[in-house]
Short mmCIF file of C-alpha atoms in Angstrom, two decimals:
data_model
loop_
_atom_site.label_atom_id
_atom_site.label_comp_id
_atom_site.label_asym_id
_atom_site.label_seq_id
_atom_site.Cartn_x
_atom_site.Cartn_y
_atom_site.Cartn_z
CA MET C 1 87.79 32.91 61.87
CA LEU C 2 85.96 36.21 62.45
CA ARG C 3 88.57 38.22 60.60
CA THR C 4 88.44 35.81 57.64
CA ALA C 5 84.64 36.03 57.48
CA THR C 6 84.79 39.81 57.64
CA ARG C 7 87.32 39.96 54.79
CA ARG C 8 85.20 37.64 52.67
CA PHE C 9 82.10 39.74 53.37
CA ARG C 10 83.91 42.93 52.40
CA ALA C 11 85.22 41.32 49.20
CA ALA C 12 81.75 40.10 48.28
CA TYR C 13 80.33 43.57 49.00
CA ILE C 14 82.93 45.23 46.76
CA VAL C 15 82.28 42.75 43.96
CA HIS C 16 78.52 43.34 44.28
CA ASN C 17 78.89 47.13 44.10
CA THR C 18 81.28 46.85 41.14
CA ILE C 19 78.80 44.72 39.19
CA MET C 20 75.91 47.06 39.95
CA GLN C 21 77.94 50.14 38.99
CA GLY C 22 78.88 48.48 35.68
CA ARG C 23 75.26 47.82 34.94
CA GLY C 24 74.46 51.43 35.77
CA ARG C 25 77.10 52.71 33.34
CA ALA C 26 75.80 50.42 30.63
CA ALA C 27 72.29 51.73 31.22
CA ARG C 28 73.50 55.35 31.12
CA GLY C 29 75.30 54.70 27.81
CA ARG C 30 72.06 53.80 26.08
CA SER C 31 70.07 56.62 24.48
CA GLY C 32 66.35 57.10 24.88
CA ARG C 33 64.06 56.81 27.85
CA GLY C 34 64.64 53.07 28.31
CA GLY C 35 68.31 53.51 29.29
CA ARG C 36 67.59 56.20 31.83
CA GLY C 37 64.73 54.17 33.32
CA ARG C 38 66.96 51.10 33.70
CA GLN C 39 69.69 53.25 35.25
CA GLN C 40 67.32 54.55 37.88
CA GLN C 41 66.07 51.02 38.50
CA HIS C 42 69.65 49.73 39.09
CA MET C 43 70.46 52.63 41.34
CA SER C 44 67.32 52.07 43.40
CA SER C 45 68.06 48.32 43.67
CA THR C 46 71.64 49.07 44.75
CA THR C 47 70.40 51.43 47.39
CA SER C 48 67.79 49.04 48.73
CA SER C 49 70.14 46.03 48.89
CA SER C 50 73.23 47.63 50.37
CA ASP C 51 71.69 50.28 52.67
CA MET C 52 68.71 48.46 54.09
CA ASN C 53 69.96 48.65 57.68
CA ASN C 54 71.72 52.04 57.46
CA SER C 55 69.34 55.05 57.30
CA ASN C 56 72.17 57.61 56.98
CA LYS C 57 73.63 55.87 53.97
CA GLY C 58 70.16 55.63 52.42
CA ALA C 59 69.65 59.37 52.79
CA ASP C 60 73.01 60.11 51.13
CA THR C 61 72.21 57.76 48.26
CA ASN C 62 68.79 59.34 47.70
CA GLN C 63 70.43 62.75 47.70
CA TYR C 64 72.97 61.54 45.12
CA THR C 65 70.10 60.20 43.00
CA ARG C 66 68.33 63.55 43.12
CA ARG C 67 71.51 65.41 42.15
CA THR C 68 72.04 63.03 39.24
CA GLN C 69 68.51 63.65 38.01
CA GLN C 70 69.03 67.42 38.31
CA HIS C 71 72.25 67.20 36.32
CA LYS C 72 70.47 65.22 33.62
CA ALA C 73 67.71 67.81 33.40
CA SER C 74 70.18 70.72 33.18
CA GLY C 75 72.61 68.97 30.84
CA ARG C 76 75.57 69.05 33.27
CA GLY C 77 77.91 66.44 34.63
CA HIS C 78 79.20 63.17 33.18
CA HIS C 79 75.67 61.75 33.27
CA SER C 80 74.47 64.30 30.67
CA THR C 81 72.94 62.89 27.52
CA ARG C 82 72.64 66.26 25.77
CA GLY C 83 73.85 66.08 22.18
CA ILE C 84 73.29 62.32 21.91
CA PRO C 85 70.68 61.72 19.20
CA SER C 86 67.64 59.84 20.33
CA GLN C 87 66.10 57.01 18.41
CA HIS C 88 62.96 59.11 17.87
CA THR C 89 64.85 61.95 16.13
CA ASN C 90 66.19 59.61 13.46
CA ARG C 91 62.74 58.86 12.18
CA GLN C 92 61.87 60.86 9.06
CA ASN C 93 58.33 61.59 8.10
CA PRO C 94 57.36 60.66 4.54
CA ILE C 95 57.35 63.39 1.89
CA ASN C 96 53.87 64.51 0.82
CA ILE C 97 53.77 64.87 -2.98
CA GLU C 98 50.84 66.51 -4.76
CA THR C 99 50.29 67.06 -8.47
CA THR C 100 46.78 68.57 -8.50
CA ASN C 101 44.52 70.81 -6.40
CA PHE C 102 47.14 73.31 -5.20
CA GLN C 103 44.87 75.58 -3.18
CA SER C 104 42.28 73.06 -1.93
CA ILE C 105 44.66 70.30 -0.82
CA PHE C 106 48.33 71.36 -0.97
CA HIS C 107 47.82 74.78 0.61
CA ASN C 108 44.70 74.42 2.77
CA LYS C 109 45.33 70.91 4.16
CA LEU C 110 49.09 70.28 3.98
CA CYS C 111 51.10 73.49 4.18
CA ARG C 112 49.10 76.64 4.89
CA ALA C 113 52.26 78.67 4.30
CA ALA C 114 52.36 82.41 3.63
CA LYS C 115 55.07 82.11 0.95
CA TYR C 116 56.03 79.49 -1.60
CA LYS C 117 59.04 79.21 -3.90
CA VAL C 118 59.12 77.68 -7.36
CA HIS C 119 62.27 75.70 -8.27
CA ALA C 120 63.54 74.73 -11.68
CA PRO C 121 63.57 71.09 -12.83
CA GLN C 122 66.53 69.15 -11.36
CA CYS C 123 67.89 72.23 -9.60
CA SER C 124 70.80 72.12 -7.15
CA CYS C 125 69.40 74.27 -4.35
CA PRO C 126 70.46 72.87 -0.93
CA LYS C 127 66.88 72.37 0.28
CA VAL C 128 65.90 70.53 -2.89
CA VAL C 129 69.03 68.39 -2.83
CA LYS C 130 68.24 67.20 0.72
CA LEU C 131 64.65 66.39 -0.17
CA ARG C 132 65.72 64.59 -3.34
CA GLN C 133 68.17 62.42 -1.38
CA ARG C 134 65.54 61.74 1.24
CA TYR C 135 63.08 60.72 -1.47
CA LYS C 136 65.66 58.37 -3.01
CA ASN C 137 66.38 56.74 0.34
CA THR C 138 62.68 56.14 0.87
CA GLN C 139 62.31 54.64 -2.59
CA ASN C 140 65.34 52.39 -2.04
CA LYS C 141 63.84 51.07 1.18
CA VAL C 142 60.54 50.33 -0.54
CA LYS C 143 62.37 48.64 -3.39
CA ALA C 144 64.41 46.51 -0.98
CA ASN C 145 61.27 45.40 0.85
CA ASN C 146 59.68 44.43 -2.44
CA GLU C 147 62.74 42.43 -3.48
CA THR C 148 62.74 40.45 -0.25
CA ALA C 149 59.07 39.60 -0.77
CA THR C 150 59.62 38.24 -4.28
CA THR C 151 61.60 35.21 -5.29
CA THR C 152 65.35 35.42 -5.78
CA SER C 153 67.16 35.17 -9.06
CA ASP C 154 68.39 31.69 -8.15
CA ASN C 155 64.85 30.37 -8.63
CA ILE C 156 64.73 31.49 -12.29
CA ARG C 157 65.41 28.63 -14.74
CA GLU C 158 65.73 28.66 -18.47
CA TYR C 159 64.20 25.93 -20.64
CA SER C 160 65.02 24.78 -24.17
CA ASN C 161 61.94 26.49 -25.67
CA ASP C 162 63.58 29.92 -24.87
CA GLN C 163 60.85 30.80 -22.38
CA ILE C 164 61.94 32.24 -19.03
CA ILE C 165 59.73 30.94 -16.28
CA GLN C 166 59.80 32.09 -12.64
CA PHE C 167 59.56 29.59 -9.80
CA ASP C 168 58.85 30.24 -6.17
CA ILE C 169 60.77 28.66 -3.29
CA GLU C 170 58.75 25.44 -3.41
CA GLY C 171 59.36 25.06 -7.15
CA ASN C 172 55.88 26.03 -8.37
CA ILE C 173 55.46 28.19 -11.45
CA THR C 174 54.11 31.67 -10.59
CA HIS C 175 54.13 33.57 -13.91
CA GLN C 176 56.21 33.96 -17.07
CA LEU C 177 58.66 36.86 -17.17
CA SER C 178 58.32 37.13 -20.94
CA GLN C 179 54.80 38.47 -20.46
CA LEU C 180 55.96 41.34 -18.21
CA ASP C 181 56.65 44.87 -19.54
CA ILE C 182 60.05 45.27 -17.92
CA THR C 183 61.15 48.26 -20.03
CA SER C 184 58.24 50.50 -19.06
CA THR C 185 58.65 49.66 -15.39
CA SER C 186 62.32 50.67 -15.35
CA ASN C 187 61.55 53.95 -17.08
CA ASN C 188 58.88 54.84 -14.56
CA ASP C 189 61.28 54.09 -11.70
CA ASN C 190 63.76 56.67 -13.04
CA LYS C 191 61.17 59.45 -13.04
CA THR C 192 60.89 61.48 -9.86
CA PRO C 193 58.78 64.51 -8.88
CA PHE C 194 61.98 66.60 -8.86
CA ASP C 195 62.31 66.29 -12.65
CA ASN C 196 59.50 68.86 -13.06
CA LEU C 197 58.84 72.37 -11.81
CA ILE C 198 58.27 72.01 -8.07
CA VAL C 199 56.79 74.30 -5.44
CA LEU C 200 58.08 74.23 -1.85
CA PRO C 201 56.66 76.08 1.16
CA ASP C 202 59.03 78.72 2.48
CA THR C 203 58.86 77.29 6.00
CA LYS C 204 60.76 74.94 8.28
CA GLY C 205 58.43 72.05 9.00
CA ALA C 206 58.83 68.46 10.10
CA ASN C 207 56.40 67.23 7.43
CA PRO C 208 57.82 68.26 4.06
CA SER C 209 55.40 68.73 1.21
CA ILE C 210 56.13 69.13 -2.51
CA TYR C 211 53.90 70.21 -5.36
CA SER C 212 55.11 68.84 -8.69
CA CYS C 213 53.77 70.27 -11.94
CA THR C 214 53.44 67.40 -14.39
CA ASN C 215 54.72 67.64 -18.00
CA THR C 216 57.23 70.37 -17.12
CA ASN C 217 60.41 68.29 -17.13
CA LEU C 218 63.84 69.61 -18.03
CA GLN C 219 63.43 68.93 -21.74
CA SER C 220 60.11 70.77 -21.91
CA PHE C 221 61.43 73.59 -19.74
CA GLN C 222 64.46 74.14 -21.97
CA LYS C 223 62.20 74.17 -25.02
CA ASP C 224 59.70 76.73 -23.68
CA GLY C 225 60.17 77.75 -20.07
CA ILE C 226 57.49 80.46 -20.16
CA GLU C 227 54.84 77.96 -21.24
CA CYS C 228 55.81 75.63 -18.39
CA GLU C 229 55.63 78.48 -15.87
CA GLN C 230 52.26 79.60 -17.20
CA LYS C 231 50.94 76.04 -16.81
CA LEU C 232 52.06 76.02 -13.19
CA ALA C 233 50.59 79.50 -12.61
CA LEU C 234 47.26 78.31 -13.96
CA GLU C 235 47.29 75.37 -11.53
CA ILE C 236 48.16 77.62 -8.58
CA PHE C 237 46.00 80.68 -9.20
CA GLY C 238 43.41 79.34 -11.62
CA ASN C 239 41.77 82.20 -13.52
CA THR C 240 43.24 84.74 -11.08
CA SER C 241 46.77 84.49 -12.48
CA THR C 242 48.76 87.72 -12.22
CA ALA C 243 50.99 87.01 -15.22
CA THR C 244 51.10 89.66 -17.93
CA THR C 245 50.44 89.21 -21.62
CA THR C 246 53.05 89.61 -24.32
CA ASP C 247 51.73 92.88 -25.80
CA LYS C 248 50.62 94.94 -22.83
CA VAL C 249 50.64 95.07 -19.06
CA ALA C 250 47.77 93.14 -17.50
CA SER C 251 45.14 95.21 -15.78
CA THR C 252 44.77 95.16 -12.02
CA ASN C 253 43.06 91.97 -10.96
CA LYS C 254 39.80 92.73 -9.14
CA LYS C 255 39.10 89.11 -8.21
CA LYS C 256 39.91 87.52 -4.91
CA ILE C 257 43.64 87.50 -4.22
CA PRO C 258 45.05 84.21 -2.84
CA PRO C 259 46.18 84.39 0.80
CA PHE C 260 49.78 83.50 -0.11
CA LYS C 261 52.67 84.69 -2.27
CA VAL C 262 54.60 82.69 -4.87
CA ASN C 263 58.16 83.72 -5.71
CA CYS C 264 60.74 82.32 -8.10
CA ALA C 265 63.75 80.63 -6.45
CA ILE C 266 67.27 81.71 -7.35
CA CYS C 267 67.72 78.61 -9.54
CA LEU C 268 64.75 79.66 -11.68
CA LEU C 269 65.99 83.25 -11.99
CA THR C 270 69.57 82.46 -12.95
CA THR C 271 68.74 79.73 -15.45
CA HIS C 272 65.67 81.37 -16.98
CA GLN C 273 64.22 84.91 -16.67
CA ARG C 274 65.57 87.35 -14.07
CA ASN C 275 64.02 90.07 -11.94
CA GLY C 276 64.24 93.41 -13.74
CA PHE C 277 65.09 96.98 -12.65
CA VAL C 278 65.29 100.20 -14.66
CA ALA C 279 67.95 102.93 -14.45
CA ILE C 280 67.14 105.95 -16.66
CA ILE C 281 70.25 108.13 -17.06
CA SER C 282 70.93 111.28 -19.05
CA ASN C 283 73.45 114.05 -19.67
CA SER C 284 71.35 116.77 -18.12
CA ILE C 285 68.32 117.17 -15.91
CA ASN C 286 66.32 118.69 -18.76
CA GLU C 287 66.33 115.41 -20.68
CA LEU C 288 65.01 113.54 -17.65
CA GLN C 289 62.42 116.16 -16.82
CA SER C 290 59.98 115.07 -19.54
CA THR C 291 60.04 111.44 -18.29
CA ILE C 292 59.61 112.52 -14.66
CA THR C 293 56.75 114.88 -15.57
CA SER C 294 54.98 112.09 -17.47
CA ALA C 295 55.18 109.80 -14.42
CA ARG C 296 53.82 112.53 -12.11
CA LYS C 297 50.88 113.24 -14.42
CA SER C 298 49.98 109.55 -14.48
CA THR C 299 50.03 109.45 -10.69
CA LEU C 300 47.74 112.49 -10.40
CA MET C 301 45.38 110.98 -12.98
CA LYS C 302 45.10 107.76 -10.98
CA GLN C 303 44.32 109.66 -7.79
CA SER C 304 41.75 111.87 -9.52
CA ASN C 305 40.00 108.77 -10.95
CA GLY C 306 39.80 107.21 -7.51
CA GLU C 307 42.29 104.42 -8.28
CA LYS C 308 44.29 103.12 -5.38
CA LEU C 309 48.05 103.34 -5.80
CA HIS C 310 50.19 100.24 -5.33
CA ALA C 311 51.53 99.58 -1.87
CA ASP C 312 55.12 100.05 -3.14
CA HIS C 313 54.37 103.26 -5.04
CA ALA C 314 57.02 105.95 -4.53
CA HIS C 315 56.30 109.11 -2.56
CA PHE C 316 58.19 111.22 -5.10
CA ILE C 317 60.39 110.93 -8.22
CA CYS C 318 63.37 113.14 -8.98
CA ALA C 319 66.74 113.32 -10.74
CA ILE C 320 69.98 113.14 -8.71
CA LYS C 321 73.59 113.57 -9.80
CA LEU C 322 75.50 110.33 -10.04
CA SER C 323 78.50 112.00 -8.41
CA SER C 324 76.38 112.82 -5.33
CA LEU C 325 75.22 109.22 -5.03
CA TYR C 326 78.79 107.95 -5.31
CA SER C 327 79.80 110.41 -2.59
CA LEU C 328 77.01 109.06 -0.37
CA LEU C 329 78.19 105.50 -1.13
CA SER C 330 81.80 106.24 -0.21
CA ALA C 331 80.96 108.35 2.86
CA GLY C 332 79.98 105.30 4.86
CA LYS C 333 79.48 106.08 8.53
CA THR C 334 81.64 109.22 8.56
CA ARG C 335 79.42 111.87 10.13
CA SER C 336 80.98 114.98 8.59
CA LYS C 337 80.92 113.56 5.05
CA ASN C 338 77.35 112.32 5.46
CA GLU C 339 76.14 115.76 6.52
CA MET C 340 77.73 117.40 3.48
CA VAL C 341 76.34 114.84 1.02
CA THR C 342 72.91 114.89 2.67
CA LYS C 343 72.74 118.67 2.37
CA ASP C 344 73.73 118.47 -1.32
CA ILE C 345 71.10 115.81 -2.18
CA LEU C 346 68.35 117.62 -0.25
CA MET C 347 69.19 120.79 -2.17
CA GLN C 348 68.73 118.93 -5.46
CA ILE C 349 65.40 117.50 -4.31
CA ARG C 350 64.12 120.89 -3.10
CA ASN C 351 65.14 122.61 -6.33
CA ASP C 352 62.90 120.19 -8.21
CA GLY C 353 59.53 121.94 -8.16
CA GLY C 354 57.53 118.70 -8.40
CA VAL C 355 58.54 117.34 -4.96
CA ASP C 356 56.11 118.77 -2.42
CA CYS C 357 55.97 116.03 0.23
CA LEU C 358 59.09 116.88 2.24
CA SER C 359 58.81 117.47 5.96
CA SER C 360 59.79 120.68 7.73
CA GLU C 361 63.02 119.10 8.98
CA MET C 362 64.03 118.39 5.36
CA THR C 363 63.27 121.92 4.12
CA ASN C 364 65.19 123.74 6.88
CA GLU C 365 68.72 124.95 6.33
CA SER C 366 69.98 122.79 9.20
CA THR C 367 69.81 119.19 7.97
CA SER C 368 72.04 117.53 10.57
CA SER C 369 69.17 115.36 11.84
CA VAL C 370 68.12 114.12 8.37
CA GLN C 371 69.41 110.77 7.11
CA ILE C 372 69.46 109.65 3.47
CA LYS C 373 70.11 106.04 2.63
CA MET C 374 70.18 104.16 -0.65
CA GLY C 375 68.23 101.02 -1.34
CA HIS C 376 69.76 97.67 -2.06
CA HIS C 377 69.21 97.77 -5.82
CA LEU C 378 70.49 101.34 -6.27
CA THR C 379 73.67 100.41 -4.39
CA SER C 380 74.17 97.34 -6.59
CA LEU C 381 73.76 99.42 -9.75
CA LEU C 382 76.35 101.97 -8.62
CA TRP C 383 78.91 99.22 -8.11
CA LEU C 384 78.07 97.75 -11.52
CA LEU C 385 78.45 101.13 -13.23
CA GLN C 386 81.75 101.64 -11.50
CA ASP C 387 83.08 98.28 -12.73
CA ASP C 388 81.63 98.48 -16.24
CA LYS C 389 84.19 99.55 -18.86
CA GLN C 390 81.61 100.99 -21.24
CA GLN C 391 80.15 103.19 -18.54
CA LYS C 392 83.62 104.31 -17.47
CA SER C 393 84.36 105.52 -20.98
CA SER C 394 81.15 107.60 -21.01
CA SER C 395 81.23 108.65 -17.35
CA ASN C 396 82.00 112.25 -18.27
CA SER C 397 78.73 112.61 -20.21
CA VAL C 398 76.38 110.70 -17.84
CA LYS C 399 75.60 112.85 -14.82
CA TYR C 400 71.98 112.31 -13.74
CA ILE C 401 69.79 109.33 -12.88
CA MET C 402 66.07 109.07 -12.11
CA VAL C 403 65.37 107.66 -8.65
CA MET C 404 62.34 107.02 -6.48
CA GLY C 405 62.05 108.49 -2.99
CA TYR C 406 60.38 107.01 0.09
CA ILE C 407 59.89 109.15 3.21
CA ASP C 408 60.18 106.63 6.04
CA SER C 409 59.95 109.29 8.78
CA PRO C 410 60.25 113.09 9.07
CA ASN C 411 64.02 112.63 9.31
CA ALA C 412 64.67 109.69 6.93
CA ILE C 413 64.57 109.31 3.13
CA GLU C 414 65.35 106.19 1.11
CA LEU C 415 66.30 106.39 -2.59
CA ASP C 416 65.95 103.37 -4.87
CA LEU C 417 65.33 102.24 -8.46
CA PRO C 418 61.99 101.22 -9.97
CA GLY C 419 61.61 97.50 -10.61
CA GLY C 420 61.10 94.28 -8.67
CA LYS C 421 60.36 90.59 -8.74
CA ARG C 422 58.76 89.10 -11.80
CA HIS C 423 55.62 87.02 -11.58
CA LEU C 424 55.43 83.35 -12.47
CA GLY C 425 55.03 83.07 -16.22
CA GLU C 426 56.50 86.52 -16.97
CA THR C 427 59.63 87.41 -18.87
CA THR C 428 62.13 89.90 -17.50
CA LEU C 429 60.86 92.47 -20.00
CA GLN C 430 57.23 92.07 -18.96
CA GLY C 431 58.12 92.19 -15.26
CA VAL C 432 60.08 95.43 -15.73
CA ILE C 433 57.21 97.20 -17.50
CA ARG C 434 54.68 96.11 -14.87
CA GLU C 435 56.87 96.97 -11.87
CA VAL C 436 57.82 100.44 -13.19
CA GLU C 437 54.15 101.26 -13.78
CA GLU C 438 53.18 100.04 -10.30
CA GLU C 439 55.96 101.83 -8.39
CA CYS C 440 56.17 105.22 -10.15
CA SER C 441 53.26 105.25 -12.69
CA LEU C 442 55.70 105.55 -15.58
CA GLN C 443 54.50 103.76 -18.70
CA ILE C 444 57.22 102.43 -21.02
CA ASP C 445 56.37 101.49 -24.59
CA TYR C 446 56.56 97.70 -24.90
CA ASP C 447 57.45 97.66 -28.60
CA TRP C 448 60.28 100.14 -28.11
CA LEU C 449 61.77 98.19 -25.21
CA ASP C 450 61.23 94.87 -26.98
CA SER C 451 63.23 96.03 -30.01
CA HIS C 452 66.25 96.95 -27.85
CA VAL C 453 66.36 93.89 -25.56
CA SER C 454 67.70 90.44 -26.47
CA LYS C 455 65.72 87.20 -26.32
CA ARG C 456 67.60 86.30 -23.15
CA TYR C 457 65.35 88.77 -21.28
CA GLY C 458 62.17 88.32 -23.33
CA GLY C 459 62.96 90.78 -26.15
CA SER C 460 63.22 90.25 -29.91
CA ARG C 461 66.90 90.98 -30.56
CA ASP C 462 68.95 88.04 -31.82
CA LYS C 463 72.26 89.25 -30.41
CA LYS C 464 73.23 88.59 -26.84
CA GLU C 465 74.76 92.06 -26.50
CA ASP C 466 72.11 94.75 -26.10
CA GLY C 467 73.15 97.62 -28.35
CA GLY C 468 71.58 100.99 -28.99
CA SER C 469 70.22 103.01 -26.10
CA ILE C 470 69.76 100.09 -23.65
CA GLN C 471 72.35 98.04 -21.84
CA VAL C 472 71.57 95.15 -19.48
CA LEU C 473 73.89 94.53 -16.53
CA GLU C 474 73.86 91.44 -14.30
CA PRO C 475 75.52 91.43 -10.88
CA ARG C 476 77.36 88.19 -10.09
CA LYS C 477 76.97 88.26 -6.33
CA VAL C 478 75.25 90.60 -3.90
CA LYS C 479 76.48 90.45 -0.28
CA GLY C 480 78.10 87.08 -0.98
CA SER C 481 74.96 85.51 -2.47
CA VAL C 482 74.18 84.78 -6.11
CA SER C 483 71.95 87.48 -7.58
CA GLY C 484 68.97 86.91 -9.88
CA ASP C 485 68.57 90.56 -10.93
CA ALA C 486 69.09 92.37 -14.23
CA PHE C 487 69.43 96.16 -14.60
CA PHE C 488 68.17 97.90 -17.75
CA VAL C 489 70.37 100.98 -18.12
CA MET C 490 68.67 103.23 -20.70
CA THR C 491 68.24 106.77 -21.93
CA PRO C 492 64.85 108.49 -21.38
CA PRO C 493 62.25 106.34 -23.20
CA PRO C 494 59.91 107.87 -25.79
CA PRO C 495 56.41 108.78 -24.59
CA VAL C 496 53.73 106.17 -24.93
CA ILE C 497 51.27 106.95 -27.72
CA LYS C 498 47.74 106.25 -26.53
#
């Protein structure tokens, strides 16, 4: 009798522990705080019921509970819930959409970002695609909720007088559908803020915000993209817009500068106007010398008049052999080749009498400690010239190119091309003229450049191919990414007649 009772007690104890362990596993399988709280509750109840009279067993169970909690906190063990999405992470905040008051509401109250990017209407940038799909999902949920609140189509009956009347569930007439403007409602539903020019903050935030410029849809943008951009620039900057006019470079704005920057996204650059850079090349250094001298005189005149140079203004301008730049490009990280090329380029810079800002390390005969590197845009141009068939045919005659120099330290020099990002509402042609004047004080005649550049870049030529003394090159990809740049390869421009 005693043995039978003992066996029954053991069987009941095993069944009880099995049930409680199953409940614990079920609680651990649930995500969120509720599952973990229930698991701890089951474990505490198991401990209190089975180990009430055994203090040693209770201590072991409490120690096991503490280890389990430590494993959960560190993400180790089979109890870990790391990687399992919580119910709170699936919630998406609504998208804030603004169409007016960019600085007062969109920037000051919603975003407060340092940089913003302008995207083309209906662009396919990954960030815009995700926001567009998120906006559609939100609209579909709102539409579904509205449909459930209204009567179903089964309650619509047609009478002999050709009037469609809507009934509610109880059979009472609510209103006549013939009096509703169904066509206008469907058209408004198809319009989204992403059909216009949109501005997104260049940040990673949980609360996405979008500024949509009204009346700049795809049809209007294809008709006159510059006008659409200028409308958006006026809404962003007001009267302090930095866009240039069509006949001359805008003067330096003395009004208050906004505490943020607005750049064009890659979709806007590739489908509309690109960023522009200038490469002035010639057969000999004497042909480039007049252009370089003109830029240096303009720089000295600005300094004598007390004008402050642009932050990106070059430290010096000079002419370098293309063969030397190609040697520097192919040298790579080879130390012996780099020393030879560096010595050759420094010799060319020193021989130019206008460069007087070199350090003592750069003027010494031993130049082993000096490093010369090329900027991103100069490197891209060299690869384009190497691949271009027209430049290959005339490579024997082209030997020199005008470059800007930046002295980063007493032992480091960076060479690059003049040019940069265009402003919102500018053409590529206008952006090139403004950037060249800001970075090296060289003034290029607008009418002369306009007559040699096609309409694709803001010029007046009808042909797509740019003939004469100017050729425009577009890189397809730079470091694996799509490029929005355009390089104006030209002979020395004529002097500007004032």
